[in-house]
Coordinates of C-alpha atoms in Angstrom, one line a residue:
X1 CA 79.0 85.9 142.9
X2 CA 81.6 85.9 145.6
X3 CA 82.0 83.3 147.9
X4 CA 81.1 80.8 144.5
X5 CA 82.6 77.3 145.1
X6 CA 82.9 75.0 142.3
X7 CA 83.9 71.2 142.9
X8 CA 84.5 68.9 140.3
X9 CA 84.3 65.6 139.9
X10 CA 84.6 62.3 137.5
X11 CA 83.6 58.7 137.6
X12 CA 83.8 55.4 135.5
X13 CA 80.5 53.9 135.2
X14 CA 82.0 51.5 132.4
X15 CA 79.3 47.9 133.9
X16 CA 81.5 45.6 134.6
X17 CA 79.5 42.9 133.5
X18 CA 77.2 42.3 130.4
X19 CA 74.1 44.4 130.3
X20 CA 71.4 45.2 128.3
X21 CA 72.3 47.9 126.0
X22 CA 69.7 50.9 124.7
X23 CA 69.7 52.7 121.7
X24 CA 68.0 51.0 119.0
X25 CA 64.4 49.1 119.1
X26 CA 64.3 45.4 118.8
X27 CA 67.9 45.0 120.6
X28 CA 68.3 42.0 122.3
X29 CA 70.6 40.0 124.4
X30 CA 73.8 41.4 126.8
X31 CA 76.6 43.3 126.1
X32 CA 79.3 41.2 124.5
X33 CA 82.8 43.7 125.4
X34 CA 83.4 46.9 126.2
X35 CA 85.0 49.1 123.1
X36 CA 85.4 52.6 124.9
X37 CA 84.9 53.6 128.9
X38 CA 82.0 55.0 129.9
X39 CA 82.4 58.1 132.3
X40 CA 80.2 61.0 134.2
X41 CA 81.8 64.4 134.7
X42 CA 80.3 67.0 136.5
X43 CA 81.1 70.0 138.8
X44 CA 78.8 71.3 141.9
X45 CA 78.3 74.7 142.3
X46 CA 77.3 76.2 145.7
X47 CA 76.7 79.7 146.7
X48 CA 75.7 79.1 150.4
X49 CA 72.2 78.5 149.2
X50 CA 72.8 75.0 149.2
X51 CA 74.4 72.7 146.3
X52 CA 73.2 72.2 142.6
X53 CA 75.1 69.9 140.0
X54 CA 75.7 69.5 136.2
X55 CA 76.6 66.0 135.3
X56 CA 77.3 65.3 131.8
X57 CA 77.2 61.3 131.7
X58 CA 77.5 58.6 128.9
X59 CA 73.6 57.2 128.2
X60 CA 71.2 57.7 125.8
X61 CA 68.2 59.5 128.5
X62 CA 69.4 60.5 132.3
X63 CA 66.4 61.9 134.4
X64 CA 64.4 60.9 137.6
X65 CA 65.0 57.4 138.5
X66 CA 69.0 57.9 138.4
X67 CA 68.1 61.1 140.1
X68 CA 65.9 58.9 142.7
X69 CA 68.5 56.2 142.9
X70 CA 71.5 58.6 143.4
X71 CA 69.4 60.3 146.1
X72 CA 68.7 56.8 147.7
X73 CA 72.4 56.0 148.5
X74 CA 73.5 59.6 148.9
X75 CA 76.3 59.6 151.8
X76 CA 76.7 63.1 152.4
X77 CA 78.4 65.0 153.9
X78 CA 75.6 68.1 152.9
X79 CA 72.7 67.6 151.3
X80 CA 72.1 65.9 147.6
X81 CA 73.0 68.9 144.9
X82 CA 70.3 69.7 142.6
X83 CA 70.6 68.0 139.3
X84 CA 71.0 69.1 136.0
X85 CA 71.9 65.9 134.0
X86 CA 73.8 66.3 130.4
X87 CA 73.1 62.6 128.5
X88 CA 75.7 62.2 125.8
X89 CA 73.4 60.5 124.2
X90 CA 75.7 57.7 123.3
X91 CA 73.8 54.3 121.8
X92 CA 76.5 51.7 123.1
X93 CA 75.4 52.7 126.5
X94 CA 73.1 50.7 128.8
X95 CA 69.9 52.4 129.6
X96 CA 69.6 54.3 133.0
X97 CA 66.2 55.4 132.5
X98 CA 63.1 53.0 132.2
X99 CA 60.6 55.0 131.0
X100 CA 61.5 54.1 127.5
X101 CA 61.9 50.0 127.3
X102 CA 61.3 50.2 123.8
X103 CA 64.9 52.0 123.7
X104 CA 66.4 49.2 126.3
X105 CA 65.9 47.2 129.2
X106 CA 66.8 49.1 132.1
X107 CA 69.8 46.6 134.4
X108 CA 68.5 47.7 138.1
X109 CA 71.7 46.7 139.4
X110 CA 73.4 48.7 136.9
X111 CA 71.4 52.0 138.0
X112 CA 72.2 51.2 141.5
X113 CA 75.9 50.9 140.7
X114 CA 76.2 53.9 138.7
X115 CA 74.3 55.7 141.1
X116 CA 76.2 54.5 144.2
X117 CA 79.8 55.3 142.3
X118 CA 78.2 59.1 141.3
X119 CA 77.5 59.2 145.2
X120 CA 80.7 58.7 146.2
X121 CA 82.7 60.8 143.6
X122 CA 80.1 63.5 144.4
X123 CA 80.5 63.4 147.8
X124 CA 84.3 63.0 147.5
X125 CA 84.8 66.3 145.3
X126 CA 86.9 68.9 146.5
X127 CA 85.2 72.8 146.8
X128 CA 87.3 75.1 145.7
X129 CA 86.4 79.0 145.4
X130 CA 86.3 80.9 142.2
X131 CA 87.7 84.5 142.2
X132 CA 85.0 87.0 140.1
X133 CA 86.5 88.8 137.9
X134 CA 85.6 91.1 135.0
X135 CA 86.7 91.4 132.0
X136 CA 86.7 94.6 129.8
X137 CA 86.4 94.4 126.0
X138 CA 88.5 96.9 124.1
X139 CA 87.4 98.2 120.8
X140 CA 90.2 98.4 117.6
X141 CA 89.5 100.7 114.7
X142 CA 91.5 99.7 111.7
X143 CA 93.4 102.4 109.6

C-alpha cells in the first residue's frame, strides 16, 4: 500500500433555517431551534486508482440522491471519490434521503446545501501520504 494518500475532511451541515425533520412517523411542521450541530466527517483514500470516500454524516438514511446531488455540484479538482456513506442515524436530523417520506419530508434545498458544502470541503481536503508500516506482535509467557 505505498504511495496511499489519505485526506480528511469536516463540514457543518447544521440548516440554517427551519426544516422538516425525519425520524419518527406522523412528524409534522419545521424545525423550531437547533440543540446540537450537525456535521459530516470523512477522509478520501486514493491509491492512484482513482479516489473513494467514507463519510460518516449526521441523518437518519444517506444513499443515492445525496450521492447524485453531491455529484451534481462536484467542483473538482479530480474526479467525485466513490462513496461509502456512514449515517449516524441521528432522529433530530432532517431527512437527506426521500425514498422514505413516511420517515420525513425531504427539504430539496437542504440536500442541495449539504451537498454543495460536502463538495467543497471534499474538494478542499488536503492529501497527505501514509507511511506502511508493520507491526510485530510479541508473545509473553508468564512464570
Amino acid at each position: 500500500m505505498s504511495g496511499l494518500l489519505i485526506a480528511p475532511f469536516r463540514c457543518d451541515i447544521t440548516p440554517d433555517r427551519p426544516v422538516p425533520l425525519a425520524g419518527y412517523r406522523r412528524r409534522d411542521g419545521l424545525s423550531a431551534r437547533t440543540e446540537l450541530p450537525l456535521e459530516a466527517n470523512g477522509l478520501i483514500f486514493d491509491t492512484g486508482d482513482g479516489p473513494a470516500a467514507l463519510i460518516a454524516i449526521d441523518t437518519l438514511f444517506a444513499g443515492t440522491a445525496l450521492t447524485g446531488a453531491l455529484r451534481a455540484c462536484w467542483p473538482g479538482p479530480g474526479p467525485v471519490p466513490d462513496i461509502l456513506w456512514l449515517a449516524s442515524h441521528t432522529h433530530g436530523a432532517p431527512a437527506l434521503d426521500p425514498t422514505k417520506p413516511r420517515l420525513g419530508a425531504l427539504d430539496e434545498g437542504y440536500l442541495r446545501s449539504v451537498a454543495a458544502t460536502l463538495a467543497d470541503a471534499m474538494a478542499a481536503a488536503t492529501p497527505a501520504p501514509v507511511a506502511a508500516f508493520r507491526a510485530e506482535r510479541k508473545h509473553m509467557n508468564a512464570g
